Short mmCIF file of N, CA and C in Angstrom, two decimals:
data_model
loop_
_atom_site.label_atom_id
_atom_site.label_comp_id
_atom_site.label_asym_id
_atom_site.label_seq_id
_atom_site.Cartn_x
_atom_site.Cartn_y
_atom_site.Cartn_z
N MET A 1 12.10 -21.58 -4.27
CA MET A 1 10.90 -21.31 -3.89
C MET A 1 10.78 -20.69 -2.49
N LEU A 2 11.85 -20.96 -1.51
CA LEU A 2 11.19 -20.56 -0.18
C LEU A 2 12.12 -18.92 -0.19
N TRP A 3 12.71 -19.12 -1.36
CA TRP A 3 13.68 -17.98 -0.77
C TRP A 3 12.95 -16.54 -1.84
N VAL A 4 12.10 -17.08 -2.97
CA VAL A 4 11.32 -16.48 -3.66
C VAL A 4 9.81 -15.63 -2.82
N LYS A 5 9.22 -16.90 -2.10
CA LYS A 5 8.53 -16.74 -1.17
C LYS A 5 8.46 -15.54 0.05
N ALA A 6 10.00 -16.07 0.39
CA ALA A 6 11.00 -14.86 1.79
C ALA A 6 10.73 -13.50 1.42
N PHE A 7 10.94 -12.99 -0.31
CA PHE A 7 11.55 -11.58 -0.62
C PHE A 7 10.18 -11.01 -0.91
N HIS A 8 9.22 -12.57 -1.28
CA HIS A 8 7.50 -11.51 -1.33
C HIS A 8 7.01 -10.71 -0.26
N ILE A 9 7.11 -11.55 0.65
CA ILE A 9 6.33 -11.14 2.28
C ILE A 9 7.68 -9.95 2.72
N ILE A 10 8.83 -9.72 2.82
CA ILE A 10 9.45 -8.56 2.51
C ILE A 10 8.65 -7.70 2.19
N ALA A 11 8.94 -7.76 0.80
CA ALA A 11 8.59 -6.41 -0.08
C ALA A 11 7.25 -5.99 -0.29
N MET A 12 6.31 -6.77 0.78
CA MET A 12 4.92 -7.01 1.20
C MET A 12 4.80 -5.93 2.32
N VAL A 13 5.89 -6.36 3.44
CA VAL A 13 5.86 -5.92 4.44
C VAL A 13 5.99 -4.41 4.17
N CYS A 14 6.84 -3.79 3.67
CA CYS A 14 7.58 -3.02 3.51
C CYS A 14 6.94 -2.40 2.82
N TRP A 15 6.01 -2.47 1.56
CA TRP A 15 4.89 -1.59 0.86
C TRP A 15 3.61 -1.82 2.13
N PHE A 16 3.29 -1.97 2.58
CA PHE A 16 2.15 -1.92 3.92
C PHE A 16 2.98 -1.06 4.61
N ALA A 17 4.33 -1.32 5.19
CA ALA A 17 4.40 0.26 5.76
C ALA A 17 4.35 1.29 5.60
N MET A 18 4.50 1.76 4.07
CA MET A 18 4.25 2.76 3.21
C MET A 18 2.90 3.24 3.13
N LEU A 19 2.06 2.15 2.62
CA LEU A 19 0.94 2.55 3.15
C LEU A 19 -0.44 3.03 3.81
N PHE A 20 0.73 2.56 5.79
CA PHE A 20 0.51 3.09 6.88
C PHE A 20 1.18 4.27 7.04
N TYR A 21 2.20 4.69 6.50
CA TYR A 21 2.92 5.65 7.07
C TYR A 21 2.34 6.98 6.48
N LEU A 22 2.52 6.51 4.93
CA LEU A 22 2.01 7.90 4.10
C LEU A 22 0.88 8.80 4.48
N PRO A 23 -0.62 7.74 4.89
CA PRO A 23 -2.00 8.25 4.85
C PRO A 23 -1.87 9.03 6.58
N ARG A 24 -0.83 8.52 7.27
CA ARG A 24 -0.57 9.22 8.38
C ARG A 24 0.25 10.32 8.28
N LEU A 25 1.13 10.96 6.95
CA LEU A 25 1.93 12.69 6.64
C LEU A 25 0.64 12.63 6.78
N PHE A 26 0.25 12.45 5.35
CA PHE A 26 -1.28 13.36 5.00
C PHE A 26 -1.64 14.10 6.22
N VAL A 27 -2.55 13.20 6.63
CA VAL A 27 -3.27 13.85 8.58
C VAL A 27 -2.28 14.84 8.60
N TYR A 28 -0.91 14.64 9.06
CA TYR A 28 -0.30 15.22 9.59
C TYR A 28 0.07 17.08 9.15
N HIS A 29 0.43 16.96 7.53
CA HIS A 29 0.31 17.51 6.65
C HIS A 29 -0.81 18.76 6.46
N ALA A 30 -2.12 18.14 6.24
CA ALA A 30 -3.41 18.15 6.40
C ALA A 30 -3.86 19.21 7.83
N MET A 31 -3.37 19.13 8.81
CA MET A 31 -3.22 20.07 10.32
C MET A 31 -2.08 20.71 9.96
N SER A 32 -0.75 21.12 8.92
CA SER A 32 0.05 22.36 9.29
C SER A 32 -0.73 23.65 8.94
N ASP A 33 0.29 24.44 9.45
CA ASP A 33 0.12 25.75 8.92
C ASP A 33 0.99 26.78 8.49
N ASP A 34 1.76 25.92 9.15
CA ASP A 34 3.37 26.92 8.24
C ASP A 34 4.03 25.81 6.72
N GLN A 35 4.27 27.23 6.42
CA GLN A 35 5.07 26.17 4.79
C GLN A 35 6.14 25.45 5.14
N ALA A 36 7.04 26.03 6.43
CA ALA A 36 8.45 24.99 6.71
C ALA A 36 7.94 24.07 6.60
N SER A 37 6.84 23.48 7.08
CA SER A 37 6.25 22.06 7.77
C SER A 37 5.53 21.57 6.39
N LYS A 38 4.89 22.39 5.69
CA LYS A 38 4.52 21.71 4.45
C LYS A 38 5.74 21.25 3.35
N ASP A 39 6.47 22.20 3.06
CA ASP A 39 7.48 21.51 2.51
C ASP A 39 7.79 20.75 2.73
N ARG A 40 8.48 20.43 3.91
CA ARG A 40 9.41 19.05 4.77
C ARG A 40 8.69 17.74 4.68
N PHE A 41 6.43 17.61 4.59
CA PHE A 41 5.85 17.02 4.08
C PHE A 41 6.08 16.46 3.13
N LYS A 42 6.14 16.90 2.14
CA LYS A 42 6.42 17.10 0.71
C LYS A 42 7.46 16.77 0.28
N ILE A 43 8.26 16.74 0.90
CA ILE A 43 9.27 15.92 0.66
C ILE A 43 9.11 14.46 1.01
N MET A 44 8.95 14.60 2.71
CA MET A 44 8.68 13.10 2.67
C MET A 44 8.59 12.28 2.33
N GLU A 45 6.18 12.80 1.82
CA GLU A 45 5.52 12.13 1.01
C GLU A 45 6.54 12.10 0.43
N ARG A 46 7.43 12.52 -0.86
CA ARG A 46 7.45 12.09 -2.19
C ARG A 46 8.42 11.21 -2.06
N LYS A 47 9.01 10.93 -1.14
CA LYS A 47 10.49 10.30 -0.73
C LYS A 47 10.38 8.43 -0.33
N LEU A 48 9.19 8.72 0.19
CA LEU A 48 8.20 7.55 0.87
C LEU A 48 7.28 6.70 -0.21
N TYR A 49 6.77 7.81 -1.26
CA TYR A 49 5.59 6.90 -2.10
C TYR A 49 6.77 5.95 -3.17
N ARG A 50 7.05 7.04 -3.70
CA ARG A 50 8.74 6.79 -4.89
C ARG A 50 9.81 6.24 -4.69
N GLY A 51 10.29 6.40 -3.25
CA GLY A 51 11.37 5.92 -3.06
C GLY A 51 11.02 3.65 -2.32
N ILE A 52 10.35 3.99 -1.24
CA ILE A 52 9.84 2.83 -0.98
C ILE A 52 8.94 2.19 -1.27
N GLY A 53 7.35 2.78 -1.26
CA GLY A 53 5.98 2.43 -1.47
C GLY A 53 6.06 2.11 -3.29
N THR A 54 6.22 2.53 -3.81
CA THR A 54 6.18 2.14 -5.57
C THR A 54 7.70 1.12 -6.09
N PRO A 55 7.98 1.03 -5.77
CA PRO A 55 9.38 -0.04 -5.77
C PRO A 55 9.23 -1.31 -5.00
N SER A 56 8.04 -1.04 -3.78
CA SER A 56 7.76 -2.63 -3.15
C SER A 56 6.72 -2.91 -3.34
N MET A 57 5.65 -2.30 -4.44
CA MET A 57 4.80 -2.92 -4.79
C MET A 57 4.94 -3.33 -5.93
N ILE A 58 6.02 -2.96 -6.46
CA ILE A 58 6.09 -3.86 -8.27
C ILE A 58 7.24 -5.10 -8.01
N ALA A 59 8.06 -5.17 -6.63
CA ALA A 59 8.42 -6.15 -6.50
C ALA A 59 7.33 -7.26 -5.82
N THR A 60 6.78 -6.62 -4.64
CA THR A 60 5.34 -7.77 -4.03
C THR A 60 4.47 -8.16 -5.48
N ILE A 61 4.59 -7.76 -6.16
CA ILE A 61 3.66 -8.16 -7.45
C ILE A 61 4.54 -8.72 -8.78
N ALA A 62 5.62 -8.59 -8.89
CA ALA A 62 6.61 -9.10 -9.47
C ALA A 62 7.18 -10.69 -8.67
N LEU A 63 7.06 -10.86 -7.76
CA LEU A 63 7.38 -12.06 -6.74
C LEU A 63 6.03 -13.00 -6.70
N GLY A 64 5.06 -12.00 -6.69
CA GLY A 64 4.05 -12.68 -6.50
C GLY A 64 3.76 -13.79 -8.18
N ILE A 65 3.92 -12.88 -8.82
CA ILE A 65 3.70 -13.73 -10.46
C ILE A 65 4.58 -14.89 -9.94
N TRP A 66 5.83 -14.79 -9.89
CA TRP A 66 7.31 -15.62 -9.66
C TRP A 66 6.80 -16.85 -8.62
N LEU A 67 5.95 -16.70 -7.98
CA LEU A 67 5.60 -17.25 -6.65
C LEU A 67 4.28 -18.32 -8.04
N MET A 68 2.94 -17.60 -8.70
CA MET A 68 2.23 -18.70 -9.30
C MET A 68 3.13 -19.79 -9.86
N THR A 69 3.58 -19.03 -11.14
CA THR A 69 4.43 -19.89 -11.76
C THR A 69 4.74 -21.65 -11.47
N TYR A 70 5.04 -21.49 -10.15
CA TYR A 70 5.78 -22.71 -9.63
C TYR A 70 4.29 -23.59 -9.81
N SER A 71 3.30 -23.35 -9.66
CA SER A 71 2.26 -24.30 -9.90
C SER A 71 0.77 -23.91 -9.96
N PRO A 72 0.50 -23.38 -11.58
CA PRO A 72 0.01 -22.14 -11.92
C PRO A 72 -2.03 -23.15 -11.78
N ALA A 73 -1.66 -24.16 -12.14
CA ALA A 73 -3.60 -24.92 -12.31
C ALA A 73 -3.57 -24.42 -10.69
N PHE A 74 -2.76 -24.72 -9.69
CA PHE A 74 -3.25 -25.00 -8.88
C PHE A 74 -3.83 -23.44 -7.85
N TYR A 75 -3.21 -22.62 -8.15
CA TYR A 75 -3.67 -21.20 -8.00
C TYR A 75 -5.02 -20.85 -8.77
N MET A 76 -4.85 -21.10 -9.85
CA MET A 76 -5.93 -20.74 -11.07
C MET A 76 -7.11 -21.33 -10.63
N SER A 77 -7.14 -22.47 -9.74
CA SER A 77 -8.15 -22.95 -9.47
C SER A 77 -8.45 -22.53 -8.44
N SER A 78 -8.06 -22.05 -7.46
CA SER A 78 -8.42 -22.18 -5.85
C SER A 78 -9.29 -20.94 -5.84
N ALA A 79 -10.59 -20.46 -5.75
CA ALA A 79 -11.19 -19.81 -5.04
C ALA A 79 -10.97 -18.58 -3.83
N TRP A 80 -9.83 -18.49 -3.19
CA TRP A 80 -9.24 -17.84 -2.12
C TRP A 80 -8.65 -17.50 -2.67
N PHE A 81 -7.76 -17.68 -4.01
CA PHE A 81 -6.46 -16.86 -4.56
C PHE A 81 -7.03 -15.87 -5.76
N HIS A 82 -8.31 -16.23 -6.49
CA HIS A 82 -8.66 -14.93 -6.82
C HIS A 82 -9.57 -14.03 -6.00
N ALA A 83 -9.92 -14.25 -4.84
CA ALA A 83 -10.22 -13.32 -3.16
C ALA A 83 -9.16 -12.59 -3.69
N LYS A 84 -7.82 -12.90 -3.36
CA LYS A 84 -6.82 -12.53 -2.75
C LYS A 84 -6.06 -11.44 -4.21
N LEU A 85 -6.21 -12.16 -5.15
CA LEU A 85 -6.06 -10.96 -6.58
C LEU A 85 -6.36 -9.91 -6.42
N THR A 86 -7.70 -10.48 -6.11
CA THR A 86 -9.05 -8.52 -6.27
C THR A 86 -8.49 -7.96 -4.86
N LEU A 87 -8.41 -8.71 -3.98
CA LEU A 87 -8.07 -7.81 -2.99
C LEU A 87 -6.58 -6.82 -2.75
N VAL A 88 -5.62 -7.45 -3.96
CA VAL A 88 -4.23 -7.02 -4.23
C VAL A 88 -4.56 -5.61 -5.26
N VAL A 89 -5.39 -6.44 -6.23
CA VAL A 89 -5.66 -4.60 -7.95
C VAL A 89 -6.67 -3.89 -6.68
N LEU A 90 -7.19 -3.76 -5.95
CA LEU A 90 -7.86 -2.63 -4.67
C LEU A 90 -7.38 -2.31 -3.99
N LEU A 91 -5.99 -2.98 -3.58
CA LEU A 91 -4.76 -2.19 -2.75
C LEU A 91 -4.26 -1.39 -3.87
N VAL A 92 -3.95 -1.98 -4.95
CA VAL A 92 -2.77 -1.18 -6.24
C VAL A 92 -3.70 0.34 -6.55
N GLY A 93 -4.86 -0.22 -6.53
CA GLY A 93 -6.10 1.19 -6.55
C GLY A 93 -5.78 1.91 -5.47
N TYR A 94 -5.43 1.57 -4.40
CA TYR A 94 -5.43 2.31 -3.31
C TYR A 94 -3.74 2.90 -3.20
N HIS A 95 -3.40 2.44 -3.52
CA HIS A 95 -2.12 3.54 -4.01
C HIS A 95 -1.82 4.49 -4.79
N HIS A 96 -2.72 3.78 -5.35
CA HIS A 96 -2.59 4.80 -6.49
C HIS A 96 -3.25 6.67 -6.34
N MET A 97 -4.26 5.74 -5.63
CA MET A 97 -5.20 7.26 -4.62
C MET A 97 -4.63 8.32 -4.27
N CYS A 98 -3.14 7.14 -2.92
CA CYS A 98 -2.32 7.93 -2.08
C CYS A 98 -1.33 9.20 -3.15
N GLY A 99 -0.51 8.03 -4.15
CA GLY A 99 -0.23 8.77 -5.16
C GLY A 99 -0.82 10.29 -5.38
N ALA A 100 -2.18 10.55 -5.70
CA ALA A 100 -3.35 11.68 -6.32
C ALA A 100 -2.89 12.34 -5.04
N PHE A 101 -3.31 12.10 -4.14
CA PHE A 101 -3.33 12.71 -2.43
C PHE A 101 -2.28 13.85 -2.71
N MET A 102 -0.96 12.95 -2.52
CA MET A 102 0.44 13.22 -2.49
C MET A 102 0.89 14.48 -3.77
N LYS A 103 -0.06 14.48 -4.92
CA LYS A 103 0.27 15.17 -5.97
C LYS A 103 -0.88 16.82 -5.57
N LYS A 104 -1.47 16.83 -4.82
CA LYS A 104 -2.53 17.77 -4.35
C LYS A 104 -1.50 17.97 -3.65
N PHE A 105 -1.59 17.36 -2.36
CA PHE A 105 -0.09 18.20 -1.55
C PHE A 105 0.89 19.00 -2.14
N ALA A 106 1.31 18.20 -3.29
CA ALA A 106 2.63 19.00 -3.75
C ALA A 106 2.40 20.33 -4.46
N THR A 107 1.05 20.54 -5.11
CA THR A 107 0.68 21.20 -5.60
C THR A 107 -0.15 22.87 -4.39
N ASP A 108 0.48 22.30 -3.52
CA ASP A 108 -1.15 23.12 -2.66
C ASP A 108 -2.41 23.10 -2.44
N SER A 109 -2.92 22.10 -3.53
CA SER A 109 -4.54 22.03 -4.10
C SER A 109 -4.79 21.34 -2.94
N ASN A 110 -4.91 20.48 -2.25
CA ASN A 110 -5.29 20.36 -1.18
C ASN A 110 -6.82 20.26 -0.33
N THR A 111 -7.90 19.63 -0.53
CA THR A 111 -8.95 20.18 0.12
C THR A 111 -9.82 19.36 0.92
N ARG A 112 -8.83 18.55 1.42
CA ARG A 112 -9.60 17.37 2.03
C ARG A 112 -9.29 17.69 3.68
N SER A 113 -10.00 17.08 4.73
CA SER A 113 -9.56 17.48 6.14
C SER A 113 -8.45 16.05 6.57
N HIS A 114 -8.05 16.83 7.87
CA HIS A 114 -7.15 15.75 8.73
C HIS A 114 -7.86 14.59 9.08
N THR A 115 -9.29 14.65 9.41
CA THR A 115 -10.42 14.16 9.58
C THR A 115 -10.71 13.22 8.56
N PHE A 116 -10.29 13.42 7.56
CA PHE A 116 -10.67 12.62 5.82
C PHE A 116 -9.80 11.61 5.75
N TYR A 117 -8.18 12.09 6.16
CA TYR A 117 -6.72 10.82 6.16
C TYR A 117 -6.81 10.03 7.45
N ARG A 118 -7.75 10.25 8.48
CA ARG A 118 -7.44 9.39 9.23
C ARG A 118 -8.15 8.82 9.36
N VAL A 119 -9.65 8.70 8.48
CA VAL A 119 -10.54 7.58 7.94
C VAL A 119 -9.41 6.56 7.21
N PHE A 120 -9.00 7.52 5.65
CA PHE A 120 -8.53 6.81 4.95
C PHE A 120 -7.35 6.21 5.11
N ASN A 121 -6.31 6.70 6.57
CA ASN A 121 -5.38 5.97 6.96
C ASN A 121 -5.72 4.05 7.31
N GLU A 122 -6.84 4.09 7.78
CA GLU A 122 -7.25 3.01 8.41
C GLU A 122 -7.37 1.74 7.41
N VAL A 123 -7.68 1.98 6.01
CA VAL A 123 -8.36 1.28 4.65
C VAL A 123 -7.17 0.17 4.61
N PRO A 124 -5.81 0.29 4.72
CA PRO A 124 -5.44 -0.62 3.86
C PRO A 124 -5.27 -1.70 5.10
N VAL A 125 -5.40 -1.67 7.02
CA VAL A 125 -5.91 -2.45 7.47
C VAL A 125 -6.52 -3.61 7.20
N PHE A 126 -7.36 -3.04 6.66
CA PHE A 126 -8.87 -4.34 5.94
C PHE A 126 -8.34 -4.96 4.80
N PHE A 127 -7.19 -4.28 4.00
CA PHE A 127 -6.39 -5.52 3.03
C PHE A 127 -5.88 -6.49 3.71
N LEU A 128 -4.77 -5.85 4.65
CA LEU A 128 -3.99 -6.93 5.22
C LEU A 128 -4.84 -8.35 5.92
N LEU A 129 -5.64 -7.45 6.93
CA LEU A 129 -6.10 -8.46 7.18
C LEU A 129 -7.09 -9.60 5.98
N GLY A 130 -7.88 -9.02 4.80
CA GLY A 130 -8.18 -10.03 4.37
C GLY A 130 -7.13 -10.94 3.02
N ILE A 131 -6.04 -10.49 2.92
CA ILE A 131 -4.79 -10.87 2.28
C ILE A 131 -4.43 -11.96 2.80
N VAL A 132 -4.11 -11.29 4.24
CA VAL A 132 -3.33 -12.57 5.08
C VAL A 132 -3.98 -14.06 5.77
N ILE A 133 -5.40 -13.79 5.99
CA ILE A 133 -5.93 -14.77 6.46
C ILE A 133 -6.56 -15.62 4.87
N LEU A 134 -6.63 -14.51 3.96
CA LEU A 134 -7.37 -15.56 2.57
C LEU A 134 -6.15 -16.80 2.06
N VAL A 135 -4.93 -15.96 2.48
CA VAL A 135 -3.51 -16.88 2.28
C VAL A 135 -3.29 -17.81 3.09
N VAL A 136 -3.26 -17.79 4.80
CA VAL A 136 -3.43 -18.81 5.41
C VAL A 136 -4.02 -19.51 5.70
N VAL A 137 -5.52 -19.09 5.95
CA VAL A 137 -6.46 -19.80 6.00
C VAL A 137 -7.23 -20.93 4.96
N ARG A 138 -6.95 -20.31 4.26
CA ARG A 138 -7.31 -20.02 3.24
C ARG A 138 -8.87 -20.94 3.18
N PRO A 139 -10.03 -19.92 3.50
CA PRO A 139 -11.16 -20.17 3.44
C PRO A 139 -12.10 -20.89 2.43
N PHE A 140 -12.41 -21.09 1.62
CA PHE A 140 -12.56 -21.40 0.30
C PHE A 140 -12.16 -22.03 -1.19
#
């Protein structure tokens, strides 16, 4: 069980690394003026999303489900766990929003400003805070 938990945490850290960095790339991409920079950002964004982010998300979820199987009655009866699952579902939605924005940039059809992406970049911080506090403190 401890190995599964360790790999769950490692996968989660990798997933959050992508969730923190990809929107920052969007900020720089939205500010870029020359085609060479735009093309470079497209490659970086795609490799980060598909090569690190999505596999890490899948691993995080799969390992989390595996952890849950060790004591399903405990987890399913815990309010903090249901709150955590809600945040994870919303985080998966955020992940897919990143994918949608990446596709907009890939087709040069982004209409959002770098200021929007600066704010958007802060959203995963709140998910991380909520999830970690729910798991560690278990306030309810």
